[in-house]
PDB file of N, CA and C in Angstrom:
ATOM      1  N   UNK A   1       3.340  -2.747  22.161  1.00 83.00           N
ATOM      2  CA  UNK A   1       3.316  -2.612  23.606  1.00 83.00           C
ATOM      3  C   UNK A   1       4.408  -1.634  24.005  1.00 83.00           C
ATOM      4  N   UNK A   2       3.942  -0.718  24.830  1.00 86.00           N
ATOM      5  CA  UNK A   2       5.297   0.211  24.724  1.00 86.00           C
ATOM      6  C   UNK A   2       4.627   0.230  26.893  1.00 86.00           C
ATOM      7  N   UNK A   3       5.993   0.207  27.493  1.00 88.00           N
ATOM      8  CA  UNK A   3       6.670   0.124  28.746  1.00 88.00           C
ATOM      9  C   UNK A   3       6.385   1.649  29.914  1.00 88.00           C
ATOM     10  N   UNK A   4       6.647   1.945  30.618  1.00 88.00           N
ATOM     11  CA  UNK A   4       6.644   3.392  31.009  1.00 88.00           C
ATOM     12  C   UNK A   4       7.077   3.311  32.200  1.00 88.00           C
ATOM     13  N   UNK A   5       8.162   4.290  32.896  1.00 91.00           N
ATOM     14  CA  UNK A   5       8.952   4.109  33.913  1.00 91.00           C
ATOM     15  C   UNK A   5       8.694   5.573  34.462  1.00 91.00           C
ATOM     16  N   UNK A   6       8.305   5.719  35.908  1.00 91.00           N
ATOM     17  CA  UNK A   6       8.609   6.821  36.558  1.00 91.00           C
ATOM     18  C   UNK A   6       8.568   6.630  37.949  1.00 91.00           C
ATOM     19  N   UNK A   7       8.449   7.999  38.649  1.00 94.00           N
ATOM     20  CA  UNK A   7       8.285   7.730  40.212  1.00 94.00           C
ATOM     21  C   UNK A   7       7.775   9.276  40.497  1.00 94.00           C
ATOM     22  N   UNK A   8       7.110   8.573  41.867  1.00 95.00           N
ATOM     23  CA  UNK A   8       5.924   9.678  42.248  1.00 95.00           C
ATOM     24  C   UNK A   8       6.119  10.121  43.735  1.00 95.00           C
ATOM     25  N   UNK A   9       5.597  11.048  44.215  1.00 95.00           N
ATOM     26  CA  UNK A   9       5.476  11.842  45.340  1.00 95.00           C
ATOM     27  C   UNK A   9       4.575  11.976  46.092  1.00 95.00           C
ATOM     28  N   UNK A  10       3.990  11.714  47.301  1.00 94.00           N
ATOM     29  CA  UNK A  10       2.730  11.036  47.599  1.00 94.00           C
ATOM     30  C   UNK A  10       2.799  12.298  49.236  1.00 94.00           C
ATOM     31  N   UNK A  11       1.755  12.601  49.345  1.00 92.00           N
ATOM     32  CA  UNK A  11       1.305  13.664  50.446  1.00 92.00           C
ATOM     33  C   UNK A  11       2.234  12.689  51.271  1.00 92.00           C
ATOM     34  N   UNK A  12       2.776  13.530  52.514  1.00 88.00           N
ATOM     35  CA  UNK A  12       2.912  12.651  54.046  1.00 88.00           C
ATOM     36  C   UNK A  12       1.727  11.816  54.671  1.00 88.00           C
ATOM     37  N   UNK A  13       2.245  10.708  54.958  1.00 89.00           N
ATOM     38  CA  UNK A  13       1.484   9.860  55.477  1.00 89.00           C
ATOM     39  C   UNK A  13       0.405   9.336  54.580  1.00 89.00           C
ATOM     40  N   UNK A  14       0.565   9.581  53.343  1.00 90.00           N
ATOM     41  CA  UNK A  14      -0.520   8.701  52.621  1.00 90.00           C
ATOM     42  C   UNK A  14       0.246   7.430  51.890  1.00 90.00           C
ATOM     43  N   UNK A  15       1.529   7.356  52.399  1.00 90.00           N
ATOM     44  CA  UNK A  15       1.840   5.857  51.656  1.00 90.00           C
ATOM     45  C   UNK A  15       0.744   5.000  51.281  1.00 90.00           C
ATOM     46  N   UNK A  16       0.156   4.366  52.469  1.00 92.00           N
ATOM     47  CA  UNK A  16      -0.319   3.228  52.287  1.00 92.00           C
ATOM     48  C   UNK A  16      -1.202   3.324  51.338  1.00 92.00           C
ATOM     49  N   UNK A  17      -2.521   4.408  51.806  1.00 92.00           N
ATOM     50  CA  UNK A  17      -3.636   4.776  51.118  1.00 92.00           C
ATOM     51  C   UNK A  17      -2.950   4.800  49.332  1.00 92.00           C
ATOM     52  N   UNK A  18      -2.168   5.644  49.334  1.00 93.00           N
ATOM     53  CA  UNK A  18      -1.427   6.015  47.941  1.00 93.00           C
ATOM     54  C   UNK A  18      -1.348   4.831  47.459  1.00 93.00           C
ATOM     55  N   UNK A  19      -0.576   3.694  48.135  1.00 94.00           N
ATOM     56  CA  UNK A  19       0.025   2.941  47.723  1.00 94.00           C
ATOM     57  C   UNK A  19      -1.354   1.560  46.936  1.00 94.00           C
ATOM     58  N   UNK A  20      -2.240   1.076  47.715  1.00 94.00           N
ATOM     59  CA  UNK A  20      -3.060   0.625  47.610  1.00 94.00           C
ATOM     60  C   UNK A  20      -4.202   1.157  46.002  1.00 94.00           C
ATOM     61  N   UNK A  21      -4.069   2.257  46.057  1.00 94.00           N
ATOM     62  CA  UNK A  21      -5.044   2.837  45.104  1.00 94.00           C
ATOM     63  C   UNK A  21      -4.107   2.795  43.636  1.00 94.00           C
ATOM     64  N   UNK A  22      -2.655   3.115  43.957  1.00 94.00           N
ATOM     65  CA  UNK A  22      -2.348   3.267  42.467  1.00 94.00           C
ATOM     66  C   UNK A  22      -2.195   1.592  42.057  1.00 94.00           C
ATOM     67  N   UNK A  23      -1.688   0.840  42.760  1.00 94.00           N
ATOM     68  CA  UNK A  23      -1.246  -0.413  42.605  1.00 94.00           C
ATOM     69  C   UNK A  23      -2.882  -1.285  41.930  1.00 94.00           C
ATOM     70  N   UNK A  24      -4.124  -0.174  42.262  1.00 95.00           N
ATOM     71  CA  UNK A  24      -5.396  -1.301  40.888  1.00 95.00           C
ATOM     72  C   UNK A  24      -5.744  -0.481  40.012  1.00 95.00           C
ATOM     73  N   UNK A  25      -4.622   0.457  39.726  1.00 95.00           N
ATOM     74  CA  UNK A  25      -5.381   1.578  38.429  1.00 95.00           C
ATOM     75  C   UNK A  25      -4.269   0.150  37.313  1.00 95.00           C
ATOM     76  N   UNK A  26      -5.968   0.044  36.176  1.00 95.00           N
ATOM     77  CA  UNK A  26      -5.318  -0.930  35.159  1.00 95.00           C
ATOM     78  C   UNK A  26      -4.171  -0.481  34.621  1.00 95.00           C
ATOM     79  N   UNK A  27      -3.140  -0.781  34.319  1.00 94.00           N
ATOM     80  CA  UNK A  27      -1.762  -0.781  33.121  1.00 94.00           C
ATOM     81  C   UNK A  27      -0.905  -0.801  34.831  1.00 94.00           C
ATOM     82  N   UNK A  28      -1.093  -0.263  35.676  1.00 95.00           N
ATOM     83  CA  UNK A  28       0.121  -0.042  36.405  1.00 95.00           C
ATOM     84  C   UNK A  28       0.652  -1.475  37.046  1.00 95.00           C
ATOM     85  N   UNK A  29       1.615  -2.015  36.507  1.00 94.00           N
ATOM     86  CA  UNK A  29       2.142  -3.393  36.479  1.00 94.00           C
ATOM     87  C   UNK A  29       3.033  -3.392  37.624  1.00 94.00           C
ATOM     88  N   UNK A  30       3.621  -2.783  38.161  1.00 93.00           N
ATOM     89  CA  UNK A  30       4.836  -3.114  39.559  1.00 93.00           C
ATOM     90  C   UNK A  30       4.654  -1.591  40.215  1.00 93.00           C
ATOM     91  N   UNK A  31       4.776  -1.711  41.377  1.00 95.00           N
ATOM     92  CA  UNK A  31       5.420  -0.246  42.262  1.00 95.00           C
ATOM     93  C   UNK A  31       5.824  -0.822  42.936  1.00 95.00           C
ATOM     94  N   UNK A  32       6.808  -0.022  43.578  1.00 95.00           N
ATOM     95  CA  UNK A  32       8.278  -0.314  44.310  1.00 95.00           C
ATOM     96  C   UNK A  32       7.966   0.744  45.053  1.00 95.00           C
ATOM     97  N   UNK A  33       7.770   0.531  46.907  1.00 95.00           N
ATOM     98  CA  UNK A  33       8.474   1.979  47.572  1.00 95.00           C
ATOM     99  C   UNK A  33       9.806   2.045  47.780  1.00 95.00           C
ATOM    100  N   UNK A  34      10.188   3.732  47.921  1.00 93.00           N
ATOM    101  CA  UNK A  34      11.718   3.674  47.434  1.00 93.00           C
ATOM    102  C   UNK A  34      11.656   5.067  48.671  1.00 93.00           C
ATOM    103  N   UNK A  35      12.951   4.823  49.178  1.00 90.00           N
ATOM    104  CA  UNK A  35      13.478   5.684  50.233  1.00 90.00           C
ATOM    105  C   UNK A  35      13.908   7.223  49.151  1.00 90.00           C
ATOM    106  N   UNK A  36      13.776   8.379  50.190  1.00 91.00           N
ATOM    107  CA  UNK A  36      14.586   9.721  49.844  1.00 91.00           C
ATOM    108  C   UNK A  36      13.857  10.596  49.072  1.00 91.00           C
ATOM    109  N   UNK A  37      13.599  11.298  48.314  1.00 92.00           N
ATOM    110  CA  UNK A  37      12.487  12.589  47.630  1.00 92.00           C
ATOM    111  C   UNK A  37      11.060  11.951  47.468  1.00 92.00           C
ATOM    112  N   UNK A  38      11.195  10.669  46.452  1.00 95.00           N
ATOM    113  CA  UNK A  38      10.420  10.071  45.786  1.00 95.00           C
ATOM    114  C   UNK A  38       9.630   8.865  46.583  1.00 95.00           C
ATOM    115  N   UNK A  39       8.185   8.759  46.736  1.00 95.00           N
ATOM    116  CA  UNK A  39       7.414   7.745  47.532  1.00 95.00           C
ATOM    117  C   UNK A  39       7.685   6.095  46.762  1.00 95.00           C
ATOM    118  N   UNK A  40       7.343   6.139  45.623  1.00 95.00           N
ATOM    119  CA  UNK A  40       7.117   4.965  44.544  1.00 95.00           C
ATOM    120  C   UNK A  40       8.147   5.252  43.163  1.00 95.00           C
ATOM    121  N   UNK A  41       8.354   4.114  42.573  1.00 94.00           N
ATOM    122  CA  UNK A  41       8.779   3.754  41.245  1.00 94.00           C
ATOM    123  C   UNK A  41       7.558   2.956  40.865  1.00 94.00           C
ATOM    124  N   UNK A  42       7.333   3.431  39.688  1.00 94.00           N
ATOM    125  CA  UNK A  42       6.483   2.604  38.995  1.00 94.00           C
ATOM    126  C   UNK A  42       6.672   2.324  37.557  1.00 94.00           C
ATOM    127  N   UNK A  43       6.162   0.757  37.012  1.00 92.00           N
ATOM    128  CA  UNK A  43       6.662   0.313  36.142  1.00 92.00           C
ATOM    129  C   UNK A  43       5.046  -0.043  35.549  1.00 92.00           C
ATOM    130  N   UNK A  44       4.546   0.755  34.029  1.00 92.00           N
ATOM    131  CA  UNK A  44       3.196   0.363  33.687  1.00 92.00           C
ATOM    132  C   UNK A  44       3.354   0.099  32.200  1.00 92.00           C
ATOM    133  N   UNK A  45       2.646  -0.379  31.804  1.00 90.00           N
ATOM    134  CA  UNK A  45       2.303  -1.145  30.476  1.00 90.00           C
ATOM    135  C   UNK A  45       0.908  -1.269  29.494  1.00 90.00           C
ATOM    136  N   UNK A  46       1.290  -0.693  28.175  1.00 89.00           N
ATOM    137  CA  UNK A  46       0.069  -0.066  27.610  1.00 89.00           C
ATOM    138  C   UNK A  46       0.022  -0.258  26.196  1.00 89.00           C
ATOM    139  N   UNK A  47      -0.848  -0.239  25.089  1.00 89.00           N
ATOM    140  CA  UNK A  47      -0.705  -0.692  23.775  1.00 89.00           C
ATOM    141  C   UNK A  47      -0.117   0.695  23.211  1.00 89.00           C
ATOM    142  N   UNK A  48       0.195   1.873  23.394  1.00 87.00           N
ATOM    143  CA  UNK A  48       0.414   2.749  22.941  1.00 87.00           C
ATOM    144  C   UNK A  48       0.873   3.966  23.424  1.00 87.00           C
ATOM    145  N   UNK A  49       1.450   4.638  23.187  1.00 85.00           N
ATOM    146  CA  UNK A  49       2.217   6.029  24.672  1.00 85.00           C
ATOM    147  C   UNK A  49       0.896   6.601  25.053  1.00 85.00           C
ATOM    148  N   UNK A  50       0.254   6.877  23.915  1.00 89.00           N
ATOM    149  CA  UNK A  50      -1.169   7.915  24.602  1.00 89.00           C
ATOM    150  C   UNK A  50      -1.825   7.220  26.060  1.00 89.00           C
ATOM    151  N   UNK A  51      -1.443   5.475  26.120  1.00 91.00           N
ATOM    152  CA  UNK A  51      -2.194   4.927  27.025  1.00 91.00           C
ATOM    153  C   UNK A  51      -1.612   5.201  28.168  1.00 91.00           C
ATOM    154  N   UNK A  52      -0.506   5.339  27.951  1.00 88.00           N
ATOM    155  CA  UNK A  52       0.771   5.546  29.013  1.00 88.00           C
ATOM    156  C   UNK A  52       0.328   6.915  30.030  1.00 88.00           C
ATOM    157  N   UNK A  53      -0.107   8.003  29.278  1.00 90.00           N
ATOM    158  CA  UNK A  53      -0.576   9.098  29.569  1.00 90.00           C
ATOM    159  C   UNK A  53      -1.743   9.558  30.561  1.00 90.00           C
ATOM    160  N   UNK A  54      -2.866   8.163  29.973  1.00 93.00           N
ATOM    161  CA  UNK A  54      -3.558   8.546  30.408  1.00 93.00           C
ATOM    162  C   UNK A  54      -4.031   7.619  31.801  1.00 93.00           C
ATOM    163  N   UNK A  55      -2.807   5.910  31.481  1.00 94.00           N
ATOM    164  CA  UNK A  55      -2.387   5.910  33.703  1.00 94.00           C
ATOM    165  C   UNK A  55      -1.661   7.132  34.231  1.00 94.00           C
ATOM    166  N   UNK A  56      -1.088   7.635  33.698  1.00 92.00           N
ATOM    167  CA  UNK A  56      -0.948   9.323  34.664  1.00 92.00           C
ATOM    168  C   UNK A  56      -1.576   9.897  34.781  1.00 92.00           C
ATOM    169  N   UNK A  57      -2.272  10.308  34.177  1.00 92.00           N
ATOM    170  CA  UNK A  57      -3.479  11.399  34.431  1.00 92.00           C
ATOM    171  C   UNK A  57      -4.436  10.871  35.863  1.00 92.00           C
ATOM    172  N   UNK A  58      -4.915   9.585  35.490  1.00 94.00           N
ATOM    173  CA  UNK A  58      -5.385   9.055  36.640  1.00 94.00           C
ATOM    174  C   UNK A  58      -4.857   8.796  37.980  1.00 94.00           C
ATOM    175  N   UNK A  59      -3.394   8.309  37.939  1.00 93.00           N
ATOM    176  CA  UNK A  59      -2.777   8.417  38.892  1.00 93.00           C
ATOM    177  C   UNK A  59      -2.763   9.787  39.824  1.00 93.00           C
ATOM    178  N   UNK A  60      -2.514  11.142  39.409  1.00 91.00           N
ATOM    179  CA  UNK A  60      -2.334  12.332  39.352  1.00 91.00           C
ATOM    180  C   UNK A  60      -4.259  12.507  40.089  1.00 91.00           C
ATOM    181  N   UNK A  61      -4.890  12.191  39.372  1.00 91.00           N
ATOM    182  CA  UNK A  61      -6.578  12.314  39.709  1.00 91.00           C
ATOM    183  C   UNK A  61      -6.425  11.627  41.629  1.00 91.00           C
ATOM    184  N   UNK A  62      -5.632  10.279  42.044  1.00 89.00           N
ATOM    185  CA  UNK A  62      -5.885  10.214  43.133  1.00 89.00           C
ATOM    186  C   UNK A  62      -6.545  10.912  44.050  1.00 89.00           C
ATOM    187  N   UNK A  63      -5.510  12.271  44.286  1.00 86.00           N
ATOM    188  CA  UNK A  63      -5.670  12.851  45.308  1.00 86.00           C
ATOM    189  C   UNK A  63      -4.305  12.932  46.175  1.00 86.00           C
ATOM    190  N   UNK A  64      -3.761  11.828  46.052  1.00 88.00           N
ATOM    191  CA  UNK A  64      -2.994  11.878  47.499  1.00 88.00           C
ATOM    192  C   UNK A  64      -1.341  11.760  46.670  1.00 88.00           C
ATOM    193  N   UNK A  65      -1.440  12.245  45.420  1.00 91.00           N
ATOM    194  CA  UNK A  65      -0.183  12.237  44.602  1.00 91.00           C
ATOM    195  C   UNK A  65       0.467  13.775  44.259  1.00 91.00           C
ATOM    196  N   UNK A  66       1.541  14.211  44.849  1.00 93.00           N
ATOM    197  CA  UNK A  66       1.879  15.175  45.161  1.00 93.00           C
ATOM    198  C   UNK A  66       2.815  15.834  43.454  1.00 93.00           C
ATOM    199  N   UNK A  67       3.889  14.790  42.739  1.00 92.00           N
ATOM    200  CA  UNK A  67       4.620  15.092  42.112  1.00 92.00           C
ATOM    201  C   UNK A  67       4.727  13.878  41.112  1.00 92.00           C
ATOM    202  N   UNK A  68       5.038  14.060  39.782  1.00 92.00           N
ATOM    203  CA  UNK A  68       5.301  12.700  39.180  1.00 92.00           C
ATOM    204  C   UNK A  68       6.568  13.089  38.213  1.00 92.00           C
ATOM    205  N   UNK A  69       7.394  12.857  38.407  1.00 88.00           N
ATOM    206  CA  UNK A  69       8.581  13.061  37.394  1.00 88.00           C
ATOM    207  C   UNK A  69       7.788  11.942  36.027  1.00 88.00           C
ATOM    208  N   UNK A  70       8.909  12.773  34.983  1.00 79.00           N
ATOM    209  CA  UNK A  70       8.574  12.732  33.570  1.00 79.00           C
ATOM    210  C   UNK A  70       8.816  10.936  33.354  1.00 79.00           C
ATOM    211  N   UNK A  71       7.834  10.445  32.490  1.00 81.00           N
ATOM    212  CA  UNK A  71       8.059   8.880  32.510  1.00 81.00           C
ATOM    213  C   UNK A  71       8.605   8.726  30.854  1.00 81.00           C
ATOM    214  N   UNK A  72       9.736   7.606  31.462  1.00 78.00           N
ATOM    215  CA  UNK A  72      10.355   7.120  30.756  1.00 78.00           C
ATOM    216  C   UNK A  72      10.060   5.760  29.566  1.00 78.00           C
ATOM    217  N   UNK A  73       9.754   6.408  28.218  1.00 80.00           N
ATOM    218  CA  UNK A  73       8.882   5.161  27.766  1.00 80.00           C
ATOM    219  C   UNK A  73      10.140   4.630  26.700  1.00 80.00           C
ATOM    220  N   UNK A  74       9.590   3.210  26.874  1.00 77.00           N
ATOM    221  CA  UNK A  74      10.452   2.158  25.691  1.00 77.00           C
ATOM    222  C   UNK A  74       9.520   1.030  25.050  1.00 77.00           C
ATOM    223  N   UNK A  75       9.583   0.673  23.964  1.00 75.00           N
ATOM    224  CA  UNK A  75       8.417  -0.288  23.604  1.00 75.00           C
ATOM    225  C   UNK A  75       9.482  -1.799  23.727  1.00 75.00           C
ATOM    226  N   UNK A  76       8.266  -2.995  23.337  1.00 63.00           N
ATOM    227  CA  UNK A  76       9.116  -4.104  24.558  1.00 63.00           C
ATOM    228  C   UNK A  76       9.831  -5.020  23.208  1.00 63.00           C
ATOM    229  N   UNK A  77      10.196  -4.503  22.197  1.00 58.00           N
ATOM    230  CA  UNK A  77      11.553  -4.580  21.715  1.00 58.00           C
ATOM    231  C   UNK A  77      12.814  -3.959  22.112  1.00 58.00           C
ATOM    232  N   UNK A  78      12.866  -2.724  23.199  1.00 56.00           N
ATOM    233  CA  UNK A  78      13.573  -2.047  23.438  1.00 56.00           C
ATOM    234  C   UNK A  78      14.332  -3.006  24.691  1.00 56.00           C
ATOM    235  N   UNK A  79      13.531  -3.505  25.143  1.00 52.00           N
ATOM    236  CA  UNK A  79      13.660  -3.845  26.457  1.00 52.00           C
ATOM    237  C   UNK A  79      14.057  -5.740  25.898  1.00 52.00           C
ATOM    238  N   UNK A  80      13.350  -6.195  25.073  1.00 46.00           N
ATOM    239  CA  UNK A  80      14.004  -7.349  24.486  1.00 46.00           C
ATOM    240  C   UNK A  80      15.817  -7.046  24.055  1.00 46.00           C
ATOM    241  N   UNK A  81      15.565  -6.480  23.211  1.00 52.00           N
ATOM    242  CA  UNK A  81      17.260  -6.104  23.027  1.00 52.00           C
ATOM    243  C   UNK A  81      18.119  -6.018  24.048  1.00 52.00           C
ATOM    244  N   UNK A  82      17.567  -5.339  25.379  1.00 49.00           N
ATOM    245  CA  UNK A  82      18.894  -5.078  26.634  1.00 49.00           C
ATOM    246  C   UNK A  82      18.758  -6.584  26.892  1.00 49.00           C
ATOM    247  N   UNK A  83      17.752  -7.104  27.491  1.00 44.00           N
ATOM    248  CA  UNK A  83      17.435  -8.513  28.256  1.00 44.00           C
ATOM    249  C   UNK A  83      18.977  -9.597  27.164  1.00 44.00           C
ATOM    250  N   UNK A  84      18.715  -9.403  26.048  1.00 44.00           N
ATOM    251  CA  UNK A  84      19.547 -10.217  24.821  1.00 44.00           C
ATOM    252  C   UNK A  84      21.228 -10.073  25.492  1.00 44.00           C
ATOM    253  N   UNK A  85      21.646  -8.494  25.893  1.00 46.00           N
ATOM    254  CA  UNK A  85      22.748  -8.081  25.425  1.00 46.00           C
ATOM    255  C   UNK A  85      23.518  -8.519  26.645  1.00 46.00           C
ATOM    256  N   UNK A  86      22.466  -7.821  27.742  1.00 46.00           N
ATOM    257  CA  UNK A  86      23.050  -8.763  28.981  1.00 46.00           C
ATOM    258  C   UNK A  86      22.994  -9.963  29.237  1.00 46.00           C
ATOM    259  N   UNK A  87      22.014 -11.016  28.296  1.00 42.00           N
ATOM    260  CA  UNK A  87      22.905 -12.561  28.588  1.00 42.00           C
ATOM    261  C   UNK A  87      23.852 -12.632  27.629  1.00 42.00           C
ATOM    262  N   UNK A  88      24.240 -12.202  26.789  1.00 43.00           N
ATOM    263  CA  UNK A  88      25.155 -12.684  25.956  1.00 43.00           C
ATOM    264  C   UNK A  88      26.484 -12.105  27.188  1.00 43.00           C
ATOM    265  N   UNK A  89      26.765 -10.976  27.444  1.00 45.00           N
ATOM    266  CA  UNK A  89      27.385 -10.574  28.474  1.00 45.00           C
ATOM    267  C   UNK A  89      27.793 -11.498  29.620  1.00 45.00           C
ATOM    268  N   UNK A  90      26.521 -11.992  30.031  1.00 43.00           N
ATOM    269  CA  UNK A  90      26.720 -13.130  31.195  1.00 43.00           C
ATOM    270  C   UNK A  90      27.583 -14.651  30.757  1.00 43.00           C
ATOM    271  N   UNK A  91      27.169 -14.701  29.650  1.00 43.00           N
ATOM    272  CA  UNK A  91      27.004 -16.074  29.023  1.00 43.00           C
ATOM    273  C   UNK A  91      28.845 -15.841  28.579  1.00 43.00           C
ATOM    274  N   UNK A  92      29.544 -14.703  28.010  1.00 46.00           N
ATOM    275  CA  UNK A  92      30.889 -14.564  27.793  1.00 46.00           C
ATOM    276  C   UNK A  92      31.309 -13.916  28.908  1.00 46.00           C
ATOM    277  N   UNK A  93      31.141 -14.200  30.518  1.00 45.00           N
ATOM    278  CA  UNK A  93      32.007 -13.472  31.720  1.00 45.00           C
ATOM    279  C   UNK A  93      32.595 -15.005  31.949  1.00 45.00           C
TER     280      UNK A  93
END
């Protein structure tokens, strides 16, 4: 299972529309709207990077998606390990 992190750019005034359409393309697991350049953060999930690729591509297919900065992938051992490091962290404050 590998993770994928980015954020996107959405025409003026198509939040909602934007927002609604990417939020049922399958793998895309959370969006966040986020104030200042960027419309959305999005957080998607896929058996493999190629899958990762190709919720962008679709995303990008919308229509109403202007920009997508480069996504950030980690597979979910990567993300097990931080989750670990910061309770041990918590657990010795």
């Amino acid at each position: 299972m590998v993770f994928g992190m980015t954020m996107i750019k959405v025409k003026p005034s198509q939040d909602s529309i934007a927002y609604q359409t990417i939020q049922s393309i399958k793998g895309v697991k959370e969006i966040y709207r986020i104030f200042g350049e960027y419309s959305f953060f999005l957080i998607m999930d896929a058996y493999v990077q190629g899958d990762l690729e190709k919720i962008v591509d679709e995303i990008r297919m919308t229509g109403d998606v202007v920009e997508i900065q480069p996504v950030l992938v980690t597979d979910d051992s990567d993300l097990a390990s931080l989750w670990l490091s910061e309770s041990k962290e918590s657990a010795l404050s």
